[in-house]
mmCIF file of C-alpha atoms and ligand atoms in Angstrom:
data_model
loop_
_atom_site.group_PDB
_atom_site.id
_atom_site.type_symbol
_atom_site.label_atom_id
_atom_site.label_comp_id
_atom_site.label_asym_id
_atom_site.label_seq_id
_atom_site.Cartn_x
_atom_site.Cartn_y
_atom_site.Cartn_z
ATOM 1 C CA MET A 1 5.567 59.466 -45.388
ATOM 2 C CA ILE A 2 3.782 60.224 -42.087
ATOM 3 C CA THR A 3 0.181 61.391 -41.740
ATOM 4 C CA VAL A 4 -0.521 63.510 -38.685
ATOM 5 C CA ILE A 5 -4.152 63.689 -37.613
ATOM 6 C CA GLY A 6 -4.880 66.188 -34.872
ATOM 7 C CA SER A 7 -5.425 69.710 -33.682
ATOM 8 C CA ALA A 8 -4.127 73.020 -34.966
ATOM 9 C CA ASN A 9 -4.435 76.075 -32.746
ATOM 10 C CA MET A 10 -3.306 79.633 -32.423
ATOM 11 C CA ASP A 11 -1.463 80.011 -29.112
ATOM 12 C CA LEU A 12 -2.069 83.226 -27.171
ATOM 13 C CA VAL A 13 0.924 83.295 -24.874
ATOM 14 C CA VAL A 14 1.346 85.459 -21.790
ATOM 15 C CA GLY A 15 4.521 85.429 -19.688
ATOM 16 C CA THR A 16 4.587 86.564 -16.083
ATOM 17 C CA GLU A 17 6.991 86.427 -13.114
ATOM 18 C CA ASN A 18 4.663 84.308 -10.951
ATOM 19 C CA PHE A 19 1.415 82.479 -11.683
ATOM 20 C CA PRO A 20 -1.460 84.550 -10.238
ATOM 21 C CA ALA A 21 -3.269 83.020 -7.267
ATOM 22 C CA GLN A 22 -7.040 82.600 -7.485
ATOM 23 C CA GLY A 23 -8.702 86.024 -7.654
ATOM 24 C CA GLU A 24 -5.322 87.813 -7.967
ATOM 25 C CA THR A 25 -4.252 90.141 -10.801
ATOM 26 C CA VAL A 26 -0.571 90.235 -11.730
ATOM 27 C CA LEU A 27 1.357 92.075 -14.464
ATOM 28 C CA GLY A 28 2.684 90.141 -17.413
ATOM 29 C CA ASN A 29 5.986 90.762 -19.190
ATOM 30 C CA VAL A 30 5.349 89.264 -22.624
ATOM 31 C CA PHE A 31 2.450 88.603 -24.993
ATOM 32 C CA ASP A 32 2.659 86.837 -28.349
ATOM 33 C CA THR A 33 0.428 85.006 -30.804
ATOM 34 C CA VAL A 34 2.142 81.934 -32.298
ATOM 35 C CA PRO A 35 0.886 78.826 -34.112
ATOM 36 C CA GLY A 36 0.438 75.710 -31.978
ATOM 37 C CA GLY A 37 -1.886 72.774 -31.337
ATOM 38 C CA LYS A 38 -0.525 69.334 -30.540
ATOM 39 C CA GLY A 39 -1.248 67.962 -34.023
ATOM 40 C CA ALA A 40 0.302 70.848 -35.947
ATOM 41 C CA ASN A 41 3.255 71.012 -33.525
ATOM 42 C CA GLN A 42 4.040 67.318 -33.991
ATOM 43 C CA ALA A 43 3.662 67.638 -37.773
ATOM 44 C CA ILE A 44 6.089 70.561 -37.873
ATOM 45 C CA ALA A 45 8.556 68.870 -35.512
ATOM 46 C CA ALA A 46 8.781 65.861 -37.855
ATOM 47 C CA ALA A 47 8.851 68.025 -41.009
ATOM 48 C CA ARG A 48 11.766 70.129 -39.686
ATOM 49 C CA LEU A 49 13.682 66.878 -39.211
ATOM 50 C CA GLY A 50 13.127 66.051 -42.881
ATOM 51 C CA SER A 51 10.053 63.772 -42.817
ATOM 52 C CA ASP A 52 7.441 63.963 -45.555
ATOM 53 C CA ILE A 53 4.338 65.028 -43.593
ATOM 54 C CA HIS A 54 0.643 65.232 -44.467
ATOM 55 C CA MET A 55 -1.511 67.086 -41.947
ATOM 56 C CA VAL A 56 -5.189 66.310 -41.400
ATOM 57 C CA CYS A 57 -6.962 68.892 -39.233
ATOM 58 C CA CYS A 58 -9.702 71.520 -39.231
ATOM 59 C CA VAL A 59 -9.215 75.256 -38.970
ATOM 60 C CA GLY A 60 -11.805 78.029 -38.855
ATOM 61 C CA ASP A 61 -12.707 80.402 -41.699
ATOM 62 C CA ASP A 62 -10.997 83.254 -39.839
ATOM 63 C CA MET A 63 -7.645 85.069 -39.684
ATOM 64 C CA PHE A 64 -6.131 82.474 -37.351
ATOM 65 C CA GLY A 65 -7.138 79.678 -39.743
ATOM 66 C CA THR A 66 -5.314 81.388 -42.614
ATOM 67 C CA SER A 67 -2.126 81.886 -40.566
ATOM 68 C CA ILE A 68 -2.224 78.284 -39.293
ATOM 69 C CA VAL A 69 -2.375 76.943 -42.869
ATOM 70 C CA ASN A 70 0.328 79.365 -44.085
ATOM 71 C CA ASN A 71 2.553 78.264 -41.228
ATOM 72 C CA LEU A 72 2.101 74.559 -42.059
ATOM 73 C CA GLN A 73 3.011 75.256 -45.689
ATOM 74 C CA LYS A 74 6.000 77.414 -44.715
ATOM 75 C CA ASN A 75 7.275 74.421 -42.724
ATOM 76 C CA HIS A 76 6.837 72.057 -45.718
ATOM 77 C CA VAL A 77 3.851 70.220 -44.224
ATOM 78 C CA LYS A 78 1.391 69.124 -46.931
ATOM 79 C CA SER A 79 -1.983 70.698 -46.206
ATOM 80 C CA GLU A 80 -4.417 69.116 -48.694
ATOM 81 C CA GLY A 81 -6.010 67.325 -45.720
ATOM 82 C CA VAL A 82 -6.744 70.579 -43.869
ATOM 83 C CA GLY A 83 -10.466 71.366 -43.762
ATOM 84 C CA VAL A 84 -11.658 74.960 -43.444
ATOM 85 C CA VAL A 85 -14.936 74.957 -41.498
ATOM 86 C CA ALA A 86 -17.487 77.596 -40.522
ATOM 87 C CA ALA A 87 -16.280 78.057 -36.944
ATOM 88 C CA ALA A 88 -13.630 79.879 -34.971
ATOM 89 C CA SER A 89 -10.155 78.342 -35.156
ATOM 90 C CA GLY A 90 -8.936 76.514 -32.074
ATOM 91 C CA ILE A 91 -6.959 78.624 -29.631
ATOM 92 C CA ALA A 92 -4.830 77.909 -26.602
ATOM 93 C CA ASN A 93 -4.445 80.355 -23.769
ATOM 94 C CA ILE A 94 -0.923 79.716 -22.466
ATOM 95 C CA LEU A 95 0.430 81.154 -19.253
ATOM 96 C CA LEU A 96 4.213 80.947 -18.912
ATOM 97 C CA SER A 97 5.818 81.350 -15.520
ATOM 98 C CA GLU A 98 8.276 79.796 -13.071
ATOM 99 C CA GLY A 99 9.868 77.698 -15.858
ATOM 100 C CA ASP A 100 6.574 75.963 -16.644
ATOM 101 C CA ASN A 101 3.222 76.557 -18.337
ATOM 102 C CA ARG A 102 -0.525 76.322 -17.774
ATOM 103 C CA ILE A 103 -2.708 75.849 -20.841
ATOM 104 C CA ILE A 104 -6.425 76.185 -21.577
ATOM 105 C CA VAL A 105 -7.489 74.996 -25.032
ATOM 106 C CA VAL A 106 -10.716 76.139 -26.678
ATOM 107 C CA PRO A 107 -11.043 73.542 -29.477
ATOM 108 C CA GLY A 108 -13.323 75.507 -31.887
ATOM 109 C CA ALA A 109 -12.794 74.092 -35.402
ATOM 110 C CA ASN A 110 -10.844 71.110 -34.018
ATOM 111 C CA SER A 111 -14.091 69.681 -32.664
ATOM 112 C CA LEU A 112 -15.458 69.556 -36.241
ATOM 113 C CA LEU A 113 -12.842 67.069 -37.473
ATOM 114 C CA THR A 114 -15.111 64.139 -38.294
ATOM 115 C CA THR A 115 -14.895 60.598 -39.650
ATOM 116 C CA ALA A 116 -15.841 62.061 -43.073
ATOM 117 C CA HIS A 117 -12.498 63.933 -43.087
ATOM 118 C CA ILE A 118 -10.724 60.661 -42.335
ATOM 119 C CA ASP A 119 -12.549 58.898 -45.199
ATOM 120 C CA ALA A 120 -11.566 61.756 -47.518
ATOM 121 C CA VAL A 121 -7.851 61.124 -46.849
ATOM 122 C CA GLU A 122 -7.957 57.317 -46.924
ATOM 123 C CA ASP A 123 -5.577 57.178 -49.911
ATOM 124 C CA VAL A 124 -3.058 59.353 -48.030
ATOM 125 C CA ILE A 125 -3.338 57.146 -44.915
ATOM 126 C CA GLN A 126 -2.864 54.070 -47.067
ATOM 127 C CA LYS A 127 0.435 55.417 -48.442
ATOM 128 C CA SER A 128 1.760 56.340 -44.964
ATOM 129 C CA LYS A 129 4.457 54.458 -43.065
ATOM 130 C CA LEU A 130 2.966 55.739 -39.794
ATOM 131 C CA VAL A 131 -0.047 57.698 -38.536
ATOM 132 C CA LEU A 132 0.611 60.077 -35.654
ATOM 133 C CA ILE A 133 -2.451 61.141 -33.674
ATOM 134 C CA GLN A 134 -3.327 62.856 -30.357
ATOM 135 C CA LEU A 135 -6.495 63.436 -28.327
ATOM 136 C CA GLU A 136 -7.228 67.131 -28.972
ATOM 137 C CA ILE A 137 -9.839 66.116 -31.580
ATOM 138 C CA PRO A 138 -13.182 64.290 -31.102
ATOM 139 C CA ILE A 139 -12.700 60.807 -29.618
ATOM 140 C CA PRO A 140 -15.047 59.102 -32.162
ATOM 141 C CA THR A 141 -12.747 60.421 -34.919
ATOM 142 C CA VAL A 142 -9.722 58.971 -33.092
ATOM 143 C CA THR A 143 -11.445 55.587 -32.650
ATOM 144 C CA TYR A 144 -12.487 55.541 -36.310
ATOM 145 C CA THR A 145 -8.929 56.374 -37.410
ATOM 146 C CA LEU A 146 -7.489 53.597 -35.259
ATOM 147 C CA GLN A 147 -9.881 51.077 -36.821
ATOM 148 C CA LYS A 148 -9.110 52.326 -40.336
ATOM 149 C CA CYS A 149 -5.364 52.130 -39.753
ATOM 150 C CA GLN A 150 -5.718 48.569 -38.493
ATOM 151 C CA GLU A 151 -7.766 47.608 -41.580
ATOM 152 C CA LEU A 152 -5.121 49.170 -43.819
ATOM 153 C CA GLY A 153 -2.209 47.728 -41.812
ATOM 154 C CA ILE A 154 -0.723 51.144 -40.979
ATOM 155 C CA PRO A 155 1.143 51.495 -37.636
ATOM 156 C CA VAL A 156 -0.084 54.189 -35.252
ATOM 157 C CA LEU A 157 1.760 56.347 -32.720
ATOM 158 C CA LEU A 158 -0.842 57.772 -30.335
ATOM 159 C CA ASN A 159 0.170 60.557 -27.986
ATOM 160 C CA PRO A 160 -2.640 60.511 -25.385
ATOM 161 C CA ALA A 161 -2.626 64.223 -24.664
ATOM 162 C CA PRO A 162 -4.847 65.356 -23.138
ATOM 163 C CA ALA A 163 -5.547 61.916 -21.599
ATOM 164 C CA ARG A 164 -9.300 62.502 -21.261
ATOM 165 C CA GLY A 165 -11.239 60.228 -23.566
ATOM 166 C CA PHE A 166 -8.577 57.543 -23.857
ATOM 167 C CA GLN A 167 -10.149 54.087 -23.696
ATOM 168 C CA LEU A 168 -8.162 51.003 -22.744
ATOM 169 C CA ASP A 169 -9.751 49.030 -25.575
ATOM 170 C CA MET A 170 -7.824 51.301 -27.981
ATOM 171 C CA MET A 171 -4.575 49.560 -26.979
ATOM 172 C CA PRO A 172 -4.740 46.681 -29.523
ATOM 173 C CA PHE A 173 -5.000 49.284 -32.311
ATOM 174 C CA ILE A 174 -1.934 51.253 -31.212
ATOM 175 C CA THR A 175 1.683 50.485 -32.097
ATOM 176 C CA TYR A 176 3.245 53.062 -29.743
ATOM 177 C CA LEU A 177 1.555 54.997 -26.916
ATOM 178 C CA THR A 178 3.462 57.940 -25.434
ATOM 179 C CA PRO A 179 1.831 59.354 -22.262
ATOM 180 C CA ASN A 180 3.690 61.411 -19.720
ATOM 181 C CA GLU A 181 3.728 60.125 -16.124
ATOM 182 C CA THR A 182 0.460 61.839 -15.161
ATOM 183 C CA GLU A 183 -1.345 60.674 -18.300
ATOM 184 C CA CYS A 184 0.003 57.131 -17.736
ATOM 185 C CA GLU A 185 -1.479 57.092 -14.234
ATOM 186 C CA GLN A 186 -4.813 58.513 -15.505
ATOM 187 C CA ILE A 187 -5.041 55.961 -18.332
ATOM 188 C CA PHE A 188 -3.963 52.760 -16.621
ATOM 189 C CA GLY A 189 -4.797 53.540 -12.985
ATOM 190 C CA MET A 190 -1.872 51.376 -11.879
ATOM 191 C CA ASP A 191 1.762 51.743 -10.971
ATOM 192 C CA MET A 192 3.779 53.008 -13.966
ATOM 193 C CA MET A 193 6.236 50.074 -13.807
ATOM 194 C CA GLU A 194 3.368 47.595 -13.876
ATOM 195 C CA ALA A 195 1.809 49.342 -16.892
ATOM 196 C CA LEU A 196 5.173 49.390 -18.702
ATOM 197 C CA GLU A 197 5.627 45.659 -18.159
ATOM 198 C CA LYS A 198 2.118 44.973 -19.402
ATOM 199 C CA TYR A 199 2.818 46.717 -22.733
ATOM 200 C CA PRO A 200 6.422 45.941 -23.745
ATOM 201 C CA ASN A 201 7.858 48.037 -26.607
ATOM 202 C CA GLN A 202 4.419 49.647 -26.978
ATOM 203 C CA LEU A 203 4.155 51.977 -23.982
ATOM 204 C CA ILE A 204 6.805 54.712 -23.820
ATOM 205 C CA VAL A 205 6.430 57.059 -20.852
ATOM 206 C CA THR A 206 7.978 60.523 -21.056
ATOM 207 C CA LEU A 207 9.375 61.868 -17.788
ATOM 208 C CA GLY A 208 10.161 65.519 -18.559
ATOM 209 C CA SER A 209 13.693 66.406 -17.481
ATOM 210 C CA GLU A 210 14.254 62.746 -16.518
ATOM 211 C CA GLY A 211 13.953 61.542 -20.133
ATOM 212 C CA ALA A 212 11.731 58.606 -21.113
ATOM 213 C CA ARG A 213 11.371 54.903 -20.389
ATOM 214 C CA TYR A 214 9.842 51.702 -21.748
ATOM 215 C CA PHE A 215 10.064 47.968 -21.082
ATOM 216 C CA ASP A 216 11.623 45.889 -23.852
ATOM 217 C CA GLY A 217 10.162 42.541 -22.750
ATOM 218 C CA GLU A 218 13.191 41.662 -20.616
ATOM 219 C CA GLN A 219 14.296 44.861 -18.950
ATOM 220 C CA HIS A 220 13.360 48.459 -18.319
ATOM 221 C CA VAL A 221 15.083 50.847 -20.707
ATOM 222 C CA ILE A 222 15.681 54.359 -19.351
ATOM 223 C CA VAL A 223 16.701 56.913 -21.944
ATOM 224 C CA GLU A 224 18.084 59.969 -20.187
ATOM 225 C CA CYS A 225 17.326 63.536 -21.119
ATOM 226 C CA PHE A 226 19.891 66.145 -22.198
ATOM 227 C CA LYS A 227 20.606 68.963 -19.735
ATOM 228 C CA THR A 228 19.922 72.353 -21.247
ATOM 229 C CA LYS A 229 18.951 75.960 -20.551
ATOM 230 C CA VAL A 230 15.145 76.134 -20.534
ATOM 231 C CA VAL A 231 13.378 79.170 -22.018
ATOM 232 C CA ASP A 232 9.925 77.662 -22.728
ATOM 233 C CA THR A 233 8.804 74.052 -22.247
ATOM 234 C CA THR A 234 5.652 74.469 -24.381
ATOM 235 C CA GLY A 235 5.718 71.930 -27.218
ATOM 236 C CA ALA A 236 8.557 69.811 -25.757
ATOM 237 C CA GLY A 237 6.267 66.762 -25.654
ATOM 238 C CA ASP A 238 5.134 67.486 -29.211
ATOM 239 C CA THR A 239 8.728 67.740 -30.400
ATOM 240 C CA PHE A 240 9.439 64.402 -28.692
ATOM 241 C CA ASN A 241 6.509 62.758 -30.495
ATOM 242 C CA GLY A 242 7.258 64.283 -33.915
ATOM 243 C CA ALA A 243 10.913 63.278 -33.594
ATOM 244 C CA LEU A 244 10.035 59.791 -32.368
ATOM 245 C CA ALA A 245 7.757 59.318 -35.395
ATOM 246 C CA HIS A 246 10.532 60.608 -37.665
ATOM 247 C CA GLY A 247 13.093 58.250 -36.087
ATOM 248 C CA ILE A 248 10.842 55.186 -36.305
ATOM 249 C CA VAL A 249 9.987 55.838 -39.954
ATOM 250 C CA ALA A 250 13.669 56.483 -40.700
ATOM 251 C CA GLY A 251 14.308 52.915 -39.467
ATOM 252 C CA MET A 252 15.941 53.651 -36.092
ATOM 253 C CA GLU A 253 15.808 50.967 -33.371
ATOM 254 C CA LEU A 254 13.371 51.978 -30.606
ATOM 255 C CA GLU A 255 16.070 52.967 -28.085
ATOM 256 C CA ARG A 256 17.917 55.085 -30.653
ATOM 257 C CA ALA A 257 14.618 56.698 -31.774
ATOM 258 C CA VAL A 258 13.753 57.604 -28.153
ATOM 259 C CA ARG A 259 17.244 59.064 -27.610
ATOM 260 C CA PHE A 260 16.901 61.060 -30.846
ATOM 261 C CA ALA A 261 13.469 62.317 -29.682
ATOM 262 C CA ASN A 262 14.889 63.321 -26.271
ATOM 263 C CA ALA A 263 17.658 65.292 -27.975
ATOM 264 C CA ALA A 264 15.133 67.058 -30.229
ATOM 265 C CA ALA A 265 12.921 67.904 -27.239
ATOM 266 C CA SER A 266 15.913 69.288 -25.296
ATOM 267 C CA LEU A 267 16.659 71.669 -28.190
ATOM 268 C CA SER A 268 13.005 72.721 -28.494
ATOM 269 C CA VAL A 269 12.862 74.157 -24.973
ATOM 270 C CA GLU A 270 15.732 76.568 -25.638
ATOM 271 C CA LYS A 271 13.498 78.988 -27.588
ATOM 272 C CA PHE A 272 10.150 80.702 -27.094
ATOM 273 C CA GLY A 273 6.910 79.199 -28.439
ATOM 274 C CA ALA A 274 5.743 75.647 -29.070
ATOM 275 C CA GLN A 275 7.384 75.559 -32.500
ATOM 276 C CA GLY A 276 10.093 78.204 -32.045
ATOM 277 C CA GLY A 277 12.862 75.826 -30.969
ATOM 278 C CA MET A 278 11.961 72.725 -32.991
ATOM 279 C CA PRO A 279 15.293 71.653 -34.479
ATOM 280 C CA ALA A 280 16.559 70.473 -37.858
ATOM 281 C CA CYS A 281 18.083 66.990 -38.074
ATOM 282 C CA GLU A 282 21.699 68.287 -38.074
ATOM 283 C CA GLU A 283 21.135 70.098 -34.770
ATOM 284 C CA VAL A 284 19.816 66.908 -33.174
ATOM 285 C CA GLU A 285 22.743 64.845 -34.470
ATOM 286 C CA LYS A 286 25.141 67.512 -33.154
ATOM 287 C CA ARG A 287 23.561 67.332 -29.688
ATOM 288 C CA LEU A 288 23.770 63.540 -29.712
ATOM 289 C CA GLN A 289 27.445 63.669 -30.701
ATOM 290 C CA GLU A 290 28.286 66.276 -28.049
ATOM 291 C CA ALA A 291 26.561 64.115 -25.407
ATOM 292 C CA SER A 292 28.439 60.991 -26.452
ATOM 293 C CA ARG A 293 31.768 62.919 -26.296
ATOM 294 C CA LEU A 294 30.977 63.973 -22.719
ATOM 295 C CA SER A 295 30.000 60.481 -21.520
HETATM 296 O O1 RIB B 1 1.497 70.851 -26.442
HETATM 297 C C1 RIB B 1 1.465 72.252 -26.542
HETATM 298 C C2 RIB B 1 0.231 72.662 -27.273
HETATM 299 O O2 RIB B 1 -0.901 72.332 -26.486
HETATM 300 C C3 RIB B 1 0.108 74.140 -27.522
HETATM 301 O O3 RIB B 1 0.702 74.545 -28.728
HETATM 302 C C4 RIB B 1 -1.385 74.387 -27.448
HETATM 303 O O4 RIB B 1 -1.956 74.805 -28.640
HETATM 304 C C5 RIB B 1 -1.993 73.089 -26.937
HETATM 305 O O5 RIB B 1 -2.576 72.369 -27.951
#
């Protein structure tokens, strides 16, 4: 069982031919409202792959909050740890263009996820094989969770997104840290290769279309990405993290788990929305088999 502790948002997505320049107005070609949030996305990514997932988050007492919870349940994510608070649900304003995205998150209810919520789910954390957490919730809650997991002996996968608020003294509490290249630079303030060598088998850096890499204590391991037709990259990192958590808990070796996560992420970008393309386990295995036939 995996406990995911993090954000849940409603994504307000606008697609347009080109990103507007400052002060410019452009016409969009699509608008949709879809569930998102790094925590909920990672929970759903792992649940679609067959993991038993408990979600701990806060939503608002509004329409978005109700749809976020319904969506978690529809995707077989256990929602007893979801708090409904007197606030607006978190939203993300997502601009899609030129094969990429720009995102503004307004945390709303996510900023009311406190240490009291973590205490309330201590028995769930205790039964977990892994806790998966990100940084879209208050940093004191993250720090408290890391300490609790260490006390209980539960491994933690921390996806430092967004990187703001990450503190280097969190490292001894983290089993796996998965920044992208930019976040890695922001966190460690040193050359990526140097950081990788400092944290063998602990730091896994995602490189977008280049795949992911880590240092195994003797050599650098580069796990290549799968070429695919990109529709929407939103949630690709979340799919990677959910799938990595699933793979680790399923007992995969680290390199195999990273390859599995890359394959899942490559499938996720083929459809619209953060959660739209998140694959089932059979689809990931099929992609892995096709890739091994071609190599
Ligand atoms: O990682 C993508 C997610 O970031 C979106 O779903 C959005 O809600 C923001 O949290």
